[in-house]
C-alpha positions as a Markdown table, in Angstrom:
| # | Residue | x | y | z |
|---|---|---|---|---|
| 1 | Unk | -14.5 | 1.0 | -8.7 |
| 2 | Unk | -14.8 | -2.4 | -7.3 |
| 3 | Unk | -15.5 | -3.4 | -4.0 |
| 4 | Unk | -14.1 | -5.8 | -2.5 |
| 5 | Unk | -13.8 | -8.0 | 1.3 |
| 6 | Unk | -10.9 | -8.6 | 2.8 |
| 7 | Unk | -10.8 | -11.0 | 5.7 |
| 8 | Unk | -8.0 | -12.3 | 8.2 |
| 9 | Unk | -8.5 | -15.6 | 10.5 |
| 10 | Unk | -6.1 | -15.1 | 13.5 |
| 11 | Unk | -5.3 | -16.2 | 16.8 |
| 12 | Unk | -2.6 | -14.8 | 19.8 |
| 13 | Unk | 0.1 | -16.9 | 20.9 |
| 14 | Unk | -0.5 | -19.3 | 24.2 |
| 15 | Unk | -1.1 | -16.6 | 27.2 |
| 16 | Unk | -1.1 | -13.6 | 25.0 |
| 17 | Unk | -5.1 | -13.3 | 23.7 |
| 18 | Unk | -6.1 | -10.4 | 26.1 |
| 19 | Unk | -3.1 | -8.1 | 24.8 |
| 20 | Unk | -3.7 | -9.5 | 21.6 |
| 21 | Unk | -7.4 | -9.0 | 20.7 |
| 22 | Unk | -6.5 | -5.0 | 22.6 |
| 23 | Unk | -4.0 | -4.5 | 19.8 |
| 24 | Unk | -6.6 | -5.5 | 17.4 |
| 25 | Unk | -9.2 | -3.8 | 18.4 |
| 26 | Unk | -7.6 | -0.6 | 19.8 |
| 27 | Unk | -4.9 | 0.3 | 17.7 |
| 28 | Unk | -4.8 | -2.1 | 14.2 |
| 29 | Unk | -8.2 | -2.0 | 12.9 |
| 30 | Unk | -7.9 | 2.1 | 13.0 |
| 31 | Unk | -4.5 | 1.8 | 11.4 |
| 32 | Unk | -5.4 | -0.7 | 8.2 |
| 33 | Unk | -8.3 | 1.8 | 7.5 |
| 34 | Unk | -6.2 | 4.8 | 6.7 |
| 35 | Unk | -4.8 | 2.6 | 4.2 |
| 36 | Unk | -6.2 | 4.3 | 0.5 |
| 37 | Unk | -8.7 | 2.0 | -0.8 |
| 38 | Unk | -9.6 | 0.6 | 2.4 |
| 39 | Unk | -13.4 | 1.8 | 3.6 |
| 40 | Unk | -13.6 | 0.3 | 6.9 |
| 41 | Unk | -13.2 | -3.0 | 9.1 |
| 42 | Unk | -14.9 | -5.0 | 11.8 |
| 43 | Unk | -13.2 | -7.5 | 14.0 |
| 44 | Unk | -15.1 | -10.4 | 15.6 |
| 45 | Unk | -14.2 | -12.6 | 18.2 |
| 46 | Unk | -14.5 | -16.4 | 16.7 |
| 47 | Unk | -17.6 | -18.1 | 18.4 |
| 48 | Unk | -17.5 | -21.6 | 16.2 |
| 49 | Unk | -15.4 | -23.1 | 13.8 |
| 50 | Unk | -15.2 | -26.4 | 11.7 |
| 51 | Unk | -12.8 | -27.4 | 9.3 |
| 52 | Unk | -13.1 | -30.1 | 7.1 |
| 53 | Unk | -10.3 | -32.7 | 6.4 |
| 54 | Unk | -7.6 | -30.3 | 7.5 |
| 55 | Unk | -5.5 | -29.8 | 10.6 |
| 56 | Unk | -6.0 | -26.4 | 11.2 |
| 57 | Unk | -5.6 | -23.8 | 14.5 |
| 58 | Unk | -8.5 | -23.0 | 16.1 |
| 59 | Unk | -8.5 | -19.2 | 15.1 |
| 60 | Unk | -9.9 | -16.5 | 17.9 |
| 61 | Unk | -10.3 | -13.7 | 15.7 |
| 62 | Unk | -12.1 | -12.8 | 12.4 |
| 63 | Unk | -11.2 | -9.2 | 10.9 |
| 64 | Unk | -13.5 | -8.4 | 7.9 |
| 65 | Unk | -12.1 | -5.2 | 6.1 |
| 66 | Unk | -14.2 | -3.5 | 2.6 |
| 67 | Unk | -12.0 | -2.2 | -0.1 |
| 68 | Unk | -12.6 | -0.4 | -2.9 |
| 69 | Unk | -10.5 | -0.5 | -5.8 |
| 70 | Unk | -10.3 | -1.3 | -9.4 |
| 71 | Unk | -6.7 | -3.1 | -7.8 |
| 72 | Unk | -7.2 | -4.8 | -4.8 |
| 73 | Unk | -3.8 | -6.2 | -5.0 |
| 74 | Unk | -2.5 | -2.9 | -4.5 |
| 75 | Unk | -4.4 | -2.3 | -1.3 |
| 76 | Unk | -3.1 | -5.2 | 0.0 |
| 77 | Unk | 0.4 | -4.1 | -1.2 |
| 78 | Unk | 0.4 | -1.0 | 0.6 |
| 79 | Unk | -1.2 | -2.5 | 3.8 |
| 80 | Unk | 1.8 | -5.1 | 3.8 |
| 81 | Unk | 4.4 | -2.4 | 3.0 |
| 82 | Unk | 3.0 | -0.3 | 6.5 |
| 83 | Unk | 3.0 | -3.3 | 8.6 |
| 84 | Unk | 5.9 | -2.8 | 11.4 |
| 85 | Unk | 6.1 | 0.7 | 10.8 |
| 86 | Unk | 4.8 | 3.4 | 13.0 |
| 87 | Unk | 2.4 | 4.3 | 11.1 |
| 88 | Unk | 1.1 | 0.3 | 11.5 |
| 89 | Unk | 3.0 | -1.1 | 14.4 |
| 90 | Unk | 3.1 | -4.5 | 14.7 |
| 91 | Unk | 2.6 | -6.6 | 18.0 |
| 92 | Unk | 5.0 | -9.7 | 19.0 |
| 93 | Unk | 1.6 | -11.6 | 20.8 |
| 94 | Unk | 0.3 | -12.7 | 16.7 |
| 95 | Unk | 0.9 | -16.2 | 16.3 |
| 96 | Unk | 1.6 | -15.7 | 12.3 |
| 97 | Unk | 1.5 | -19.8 | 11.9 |
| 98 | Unk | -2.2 | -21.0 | 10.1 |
| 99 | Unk | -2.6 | -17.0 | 9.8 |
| 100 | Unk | -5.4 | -17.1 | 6.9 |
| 101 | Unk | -5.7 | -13.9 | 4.5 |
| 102 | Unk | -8.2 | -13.8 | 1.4 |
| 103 | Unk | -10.0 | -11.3 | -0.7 |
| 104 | Unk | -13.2 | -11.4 | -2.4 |
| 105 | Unk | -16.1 | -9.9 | -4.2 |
| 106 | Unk | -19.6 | -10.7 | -4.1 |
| 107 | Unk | -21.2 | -12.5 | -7.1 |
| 108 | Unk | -24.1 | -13.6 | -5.1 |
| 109 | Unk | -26.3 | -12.8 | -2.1 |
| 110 | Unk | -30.1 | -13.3 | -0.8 |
C-alpha cells in the first residue's frame, strides 16, 4: 500500500483559538486516527507564514496526518462522512473560510 500525507491549514474564529486549538489537540486528532487507513497525526501551532501573490488568512494551526492506502480518496471519504457525528464531533470555534486540505506522497527527500 501507499503512503500518503495529509495536511490541513486552519485557524479559530476571532476570540475562539484557546477552545479551538483544545478541540484539536484533545479530542480531533484522536478521532481522525481511528479512521481505517489513517496511521497517525501531529498538530502544530503555525510559527511563520508567507504567501506569495495571494490574499490569504493567516492560518494558526498545521495538522499533518500519514495514510496508508492504495485509495487515499477513500480515506478522506470516510473522514468527511464522520465529521459532525459522534464518533467525530465537530466544534462551532473552526473558521471553515481559507480552510486548506491537500494530500501527497513523497517523490523526493534528502
Amino acid at each position: 500500500m501507499a503512503k500518503f500525507q495529509y495536511m490541513i491549514l486552519s485557524r479559530s474564529k476571532p476570540g475562539s483559538e484557546e477552545d479551538y486549538v483544545r478541540w484539536y489537540g484533545e479530542q480531533h486528532l484522536a478521532d481522525v486516527c481511528r479512521v481505517p487507513g489513517v496511521l497517525g497525526g501531529r498538530l502544530h501551532r503555525m510559527d511563520w507564514q508567507k504567501v506569495y501573490d495571494l490574499d490569504a488568512p493567516q492560518w494558526t494551526l498545521m495538522a499533518v496526518y500519514e495514510i496508508e492506502s492504495d485509495d487515499p480518496q477513500s480515506v478522506l471519504d470516510a473522514i468527511l462522512a464522520r465529521a459532525g457525528s459522534d464518533s467525530m464531533p465537530f466544534t462551532d470555534t473552526l473558521e471553515k473560510a481559507g480552510m486548506i486540505q491537500a494530500v501527497g506522497h513523497l517523490i523526493a527527500s534528502a
